GROMACS .gro file of N, CA and C in nm:
model
  243
    1MET      N    1   9.099   8.712   7.018
    1MET     CA    2   9.131   8.679   7.156
    1MET      C    3   9.195   8.540   7.160
    2LYS      N    4   9.308   8.530   7.228
    2LYS     CA    5   9.377   8.402   7.234
    2LYS      C    6   9.310   8.308   7.334
    3THR      N    7   9.324   8.181   7.309
    3THR     CA    8   9.267   8.081   7.398
    3THR      C    9   9.345   8.080   7.529
    4PRO      N   10   9.273   8.090   7.643
    4PRO     CA   11   9.344   8.092   7.771
    4PRO      C   12   9.403   7.955   7.805
    5THR      N   13   9.511   7.957   7.880
    5THR     CA   14   9.570   7.833   7.928
    5THR      C   15   9.482   7.780   8.043
    6VAL      N   16   9.505   7.656   8.080
    6VAL     CA   17   9.430   7.598   8.192
    6VAL      C   18   9.457   7.678   8.319
    7GLN      N   19   9.580   7.720   8.340
    7GLN     CA   20   9.613   7.799   8.459
    7GLN      C   21   9.540   7.933   8.458
    8GLU      N   22   9.533   7.997   8.342
    8GLU     CA   23   9.461   8.124   8.331
    8GLU      C   24   9.313   8.104   8.361
    9LEU      N   25   9.254   7.996   8.309
    9LEU     CA   26   9.114   7.966   8.339
    9LEU      C   27   9.095   7.940   8.488
   10HIS      N   28   9.185   7.863   8.545
   10HIS     CA   29   9.181   7.833   8.688
   10HIS      C   30   9.182   7.963   8.768
   11ASP      N   31   9.272   8.053   8.734
   11ASP     CA   32   9.281   8.182   8.804
   11ASP      C   33   9.154   8.265   8.786
   12SER      N   34   9.097   8.262   8.666
   12SER     CA   35   8.974   8.337   8.639
   12SER      C   36   8.857   8.283   8.720
   13TYR      N   37   8.844   8.151   8.725
   13TYR     CA   38   8.737   8.090   8.805
   13TYR      C   39   8.751   8.132   8.951
   14LYS      N   40   8.873   8.124   9.003
   14LYS     CA   41   8.896   8.161   9.142
   14LYS      C   42   8.861   8.309   9.166
   15ALA      N   43   8.899   8.395   9.073
   15ALA     CA   44   8.871   8.538   9.089
   15ALA      C   45   8.720   8.564   9.089
   16VAL      N   46   8.648   8.499   9.000
   16VAL     CA   47   8.503   8.520   8.989
   16VAL      C   48   8.430   8.466   9.112
   17PHE      N   49   8.463   8.345   9.154
   17PHE     CA   50   8.386   8.281   9.260
   17PHE      C   51   8.440   8.307   9.400
   18SER      N   52   8.544   8.387   9.414
   18SER     CA   53   8.594   8.419   9.548
   18SER      C   54   8.528   8.544   9.606
   19THR      N   55   8.447   8.612   9.527
   19THR     CA   56   8.376   8.730   9.576
   19THR      C   57   8.248   8.687   9.649
   20LYS      N   58   8.189   8.778   9.723
   20LYS     CA   59   8.063   8.750   9.791
   20LYS      C   60   7.955   8.711   9.690
   21ASP      N   61   7.945   8.788   9.582
   21ASP     CA   62   7.848   8.757   9.477
   21ASP      C   63   7.878   8.622   9.413
   22GLY      N   64   8.005   8.596   9.390
   22GLY     CA   65   8.045   8.469   9.331
   22GLY      C   66   8.010   8.350   9.419
   23GLU      N   67   8.029   8.364   9.550
   23GLU     CA   68   7.991   8.259   9.644
   23GLU      C   69   7.840   8.236   9.640
   24ARG      N   70   7.764   8.344   9.632
   24ARG     CA   71   7.618   8.333   9.625
   24ARG      C   72   7.575   8.260   9.498
   25VAL      N   73   7.637   8.296   9.387
   25VAL     CA   74   7.605   8.231   9.259
   25VAL      C   75   7.645   8.083   9.264
   26LEU      N   76   7.762   8.053   9.320
   26LEU     CA   77   7.806   7.914   9.329
   26LEU      C   78   7.710   7.832   9.415
   27ASP      N   79   7.665   7.889   9.524
   27ASP     CA   80   7.568   7.822   9.609
   27ASP      C   81   7.441   7.791   9.531
   28HIS      N   82   7.394   7.889   9.455
   28HIS     CA   83   7.274   7.869   9.373
   28HIS      C   84   7.297   7.760   9.268
   29LEU      N   85   7.412   7.763   9.202
   29LEU     CA   86   7.444   7.661   9.102
   29LEU      C   87   7.445   7.521   9.163
   30CYS      N   88   7.498   7.510   9.284
   30CYS     CA   89   7.499   7.380   9.352
   30CYS      C   90   7.357   7.331   9.381
   31LYS      N   91   7.270   7.423   9.415
   31LYS     CA   92   7.131   7.385   9.443
   31LYS      C   93   7.057   7.344   9.316
   32VAL      N   94   7.068   7.423   9.210
   32VAL     CA   95   6.996   7.391   9.086
   32VAL      C   96   7.069   7.286   9.003
   33GLY      N   97   7.194   7.256   9.041
   33GLY     CA   98   7.274   7.158   8.968
   33GLY      C   99   7.274   7.020   9.029
   34PHE      N  100   7.183   6.995   9.123
   34PHE     CA  101   7.164   6.861   9.180
   34PHE      C  102   7.290   6.805   9.244
   35ILE      N  103   7.367   6.890   9.311
   35ILE     CA  104   7.488   6.844   9.378
   35ILE      C  105   7.456   6.760   9.500
   36ALA      N  106   7.349   6.792   9.570
   36ALA     CA  107   7.315   6.721   9.693
   36ALA      C  108   7.195   6.628   9.679
   37GLU      N  109   7.151   6.604   9.556
   37GLU     CA  110   7.036   6.516   9.537
   37GLU      C  111   7.053   6.435   9.410
   38THR      N  112   6.969   6.334   9.397
   38THR     CA  113   6.979   6.247   9.281
   38THR      C  114   6.934   6.318   9.153
   39THR      N  115   6.992   6.278   9.043
   39THR     CA  116   6.950   6.331   8.914
   39THR      C  117   6.852   6.237   8.846
   40TYR      N  118   6.835   6.119   8.902
   40TYR     CA  119   6.749   6.018   8.842
   40TYR      C  120   6.601   6.054   8.855
   41VAL      N  121   6.529   6.047   8.744
   41VAL     CA  122   6.385   6.070   8.742
   41VAL      C  123   6.321   5.941   8.691
   42VAL      N  124   6.243   5.877   8.776
   42VAL     CA  125   6.180   5.750   8.740
   42VAL      C  126   6.098   5.765   8.612
   43GLY      N  127   6.127   5.678   8.515
   43GLY     CA  128   6.050   5.675   8.391
   43GLY      C  129   6.078   5.788   8.294
   44ASP      N  130   6.178   5.869   8.320
   44ASP     CA  131   6.205   5.983   8.231
   44ASP      C  132   6.356   5.995   8.206
   45PRO      N  133   6.408   5.914   8.114
   45PRO     CA  134   6.552   5.918   8.088
   45PRO      C  135   6.600   6.052   8.031
   46ILE      N  136   6.514   6.123   7.961
   46ILE     CA  137   6.556   6.251   7.904
   46ILE      C  138   6.576   6.354   8.015
   47GLU      N  139   6.483   6.360   8.111
   47GLU     CA  140   6.499   6.454   8.223
   47GLU      C  141   6.617   6.413   8.310
   48THR      N  142   6.637   6.283   8.327
   48THR     CA  143   6.752   6.234   8.403
   48THR      C  144   6.882   6.282   8.337
   49ALA      N  145   6.891   6.268   8.205
   49ALA     CA  146   7.010   6.314   8.134
   49ALA      C  147   7.027   6.465   8.144
   50HIS      N  148   6.917   6.538   8.137
   50HIS     CA  149   6.920   6.684   8.150
   50HIS      C  150   6.975   6.724   8.287
   51ARG      N  151   6.924   6.662   8.392
   51ARG     CA  152   6.970   6.693   8.527
   51ARG      C  153   7.116   6.653   8.547
   52GLU      N  154   7.155   6.540   8.490
   52GLU     CA  155   7.294   6.495   8.505
   52GLU      C  156   7.389   6.590   8.432
   53GLY      N  157   7.344   6.646   8.321
   53GLY     CA  158   7.424   6.745   8.250
   53GLY      C  159   7.446   6.870   8.334
   54LYS      N  160   7.342   6.916   8.401
   54LYS     CA  161   7.356   7.031   8.491
   54LYS      C  162   7.454   7.000   8.602
   55ARG      N  163   7.439   6.882   8.659
   55ARG     CA  164   7.526   6.840   8.770
   55ARG      C  165   7.671   6.836   8.725
   56ARG      N  166   7.694   6.782   8.606
   56ARG     CA  167   7.830   6.768   8.553
   56ARG      C  168   7.895   6.905   8.535
   57LEU      N  169   7.819   7.002   8.491
   57LEU     CA  170   7.873   7.137   8.472
   57LEU      C  171   7.915   7.198   8.605
   58VAL      N  172   7.831   7.184   8.708
   58VAL     CA  173   7.864   7.240   8.839
   58VAL      C  174   7.985   7.168   8.899
   59LEU      N  175   7.991   7.035   8.882
   59LEU     CA  176   8.108   6.961   8.931
   59LEU      C  177   8.236   7.008   8.862
   60SER      N  178   8.226   7.041   8.735
   60SER     CA  179   8.342   7.092   8.661
   60SER      C  180   8.388   7.226   8.720
   61ILE      N  181   8.295   7.313   8.754
   61ILE     CA  182   8.328   7.441   8.816
   61ILE      C  183   8.395   7.417   8.952
   62LEU      N  184   8.338   7.326   9.031
   62LEU     CA  185   8.395   7.296   9.162
   62LEU      C  186   8.538   7.243   9.149
   63ARG      N  187   8.562   7.162   9.048
   63ARG     CA  188   8.698   7.110   9.027
   63ARG      C  189   8.796   7.223   8.993
   64PHE      N  190   8.752   7.316   8.909
   64PHE     CA  191   8.838   7.430   8.877
   64PHE      C  192   8.871   7.510   9.002
   65LEU      N  193   8.776   7.516   9.094
   65LEU     CA  194   8.795   7.591   9.218
   65LEU      C  195   8.864   7.509   9.326
   66GLU      N  196   8.893   7.383   9.294
   66GLU     CA  197   8.955   7.290   9.389
   66GLU      C  198   8.869   7.275   9.514
   67ARG      N  199   8.739   7.265   9.494
   67ARG     CA  200   8.644   7.244   9.604
   67ARG      C  201   8.595   7.100   9.599
   68ASP      N  202   8.586   7.039   9.712
   68ASP     CA  203   8.538   6.902   9.723
   68ASP      C  204   8.386   6.904   9.726
   69PRO      N  205   8.319   6.839   9.629
   69PRO     CA  206   8.173   6.839   9.629
   69PRO      C  207   8.113   6.783   9.758
   70ARG      N  208   8.182   6.689   9.823
   70ARG     CA  209   8.130   6.633   9.949
   70ARG      C  210   8.124   6.742  10.056
   71TYR      N  211   8.219   6.832  10.056
   71TYR     CA  212   8.219   6.943  10.151
   71TYR      C  213   8.102   7.037  10.122
   72ILE      N  214   8.078   7.065   9.995
   72ILE     CA  215   7.967   7.152   9.955
   72ILE      C  216   7.834   7.089   9.999
   73ILE      N  217   7.819   6.959   9.977
   73ILE     CA  218   7.697   6.889  10.017
   73ILE      C  219   7.676   6.901  10.167
   74LYS      N  220   7.784   6.882  10.244
   74LYS     CA  221   7.775   6.893  10.390
   74LYS      C  222   7.727   7.033  10.430
   75LEU      N  223   7.783   7.136  10.369
   75LEU     CA  224   7.740   7.272  10.399
   75LEU      C  225   7.593   7.294  10.366
   76MET      N  226   7.550   7.241  10.251
   76MET     CA  227   7.412   7.256  10.210
   76MET      C  228   7.318   7.186  10.308
   77GLU      N  229   7.358   7.069  10.356
   77GLU     CA  230   7.276   6.995  10.452
   77GLU      C  231   7.266   7.071  10.584
   78GLU      N  232   7.375   7.134  10.626
   78GLU     CA  233   7.374   7.211  10.751
   78GLU      C  234   7.278   7.330  10.740
   79VAL      N  235   7.276   7.394  10.626
   79VAL     CA  236   7.188   7.510  10.605
   79VAL      C  237   7.042   7.466  10.609
   80ASN      N  238   7.012   7.346  10.559
   80ASN     CA  239   6.875   7.298  10.552
   80ASN      C  240   6.825   7.235  10.681
   81GLU      N  241   6.909   7.223  10.783
   81GLU     CA  242   6.867   7.162  10.911
   81GLU      C  243   6.782   7.255  10.991
   0.00000   0.00000   0.00000
């Protein structure tokens, strides 16, 4: 299998996350990926690094989808009100 181009990856991400199921999964990833909360854990640098790694992965997905994380955070806050 050949390595996909950045554009092909971009198109694949959009195809996957533009479905209803994809939106649901993306919402879940944002919640478990610490998009709207701190990754810092007092006295536990290993857990802090672990959480920041999760967050970084979700931010990478959002960038591929051309979604602004600030917009996602706003939506998450509205749902929790």
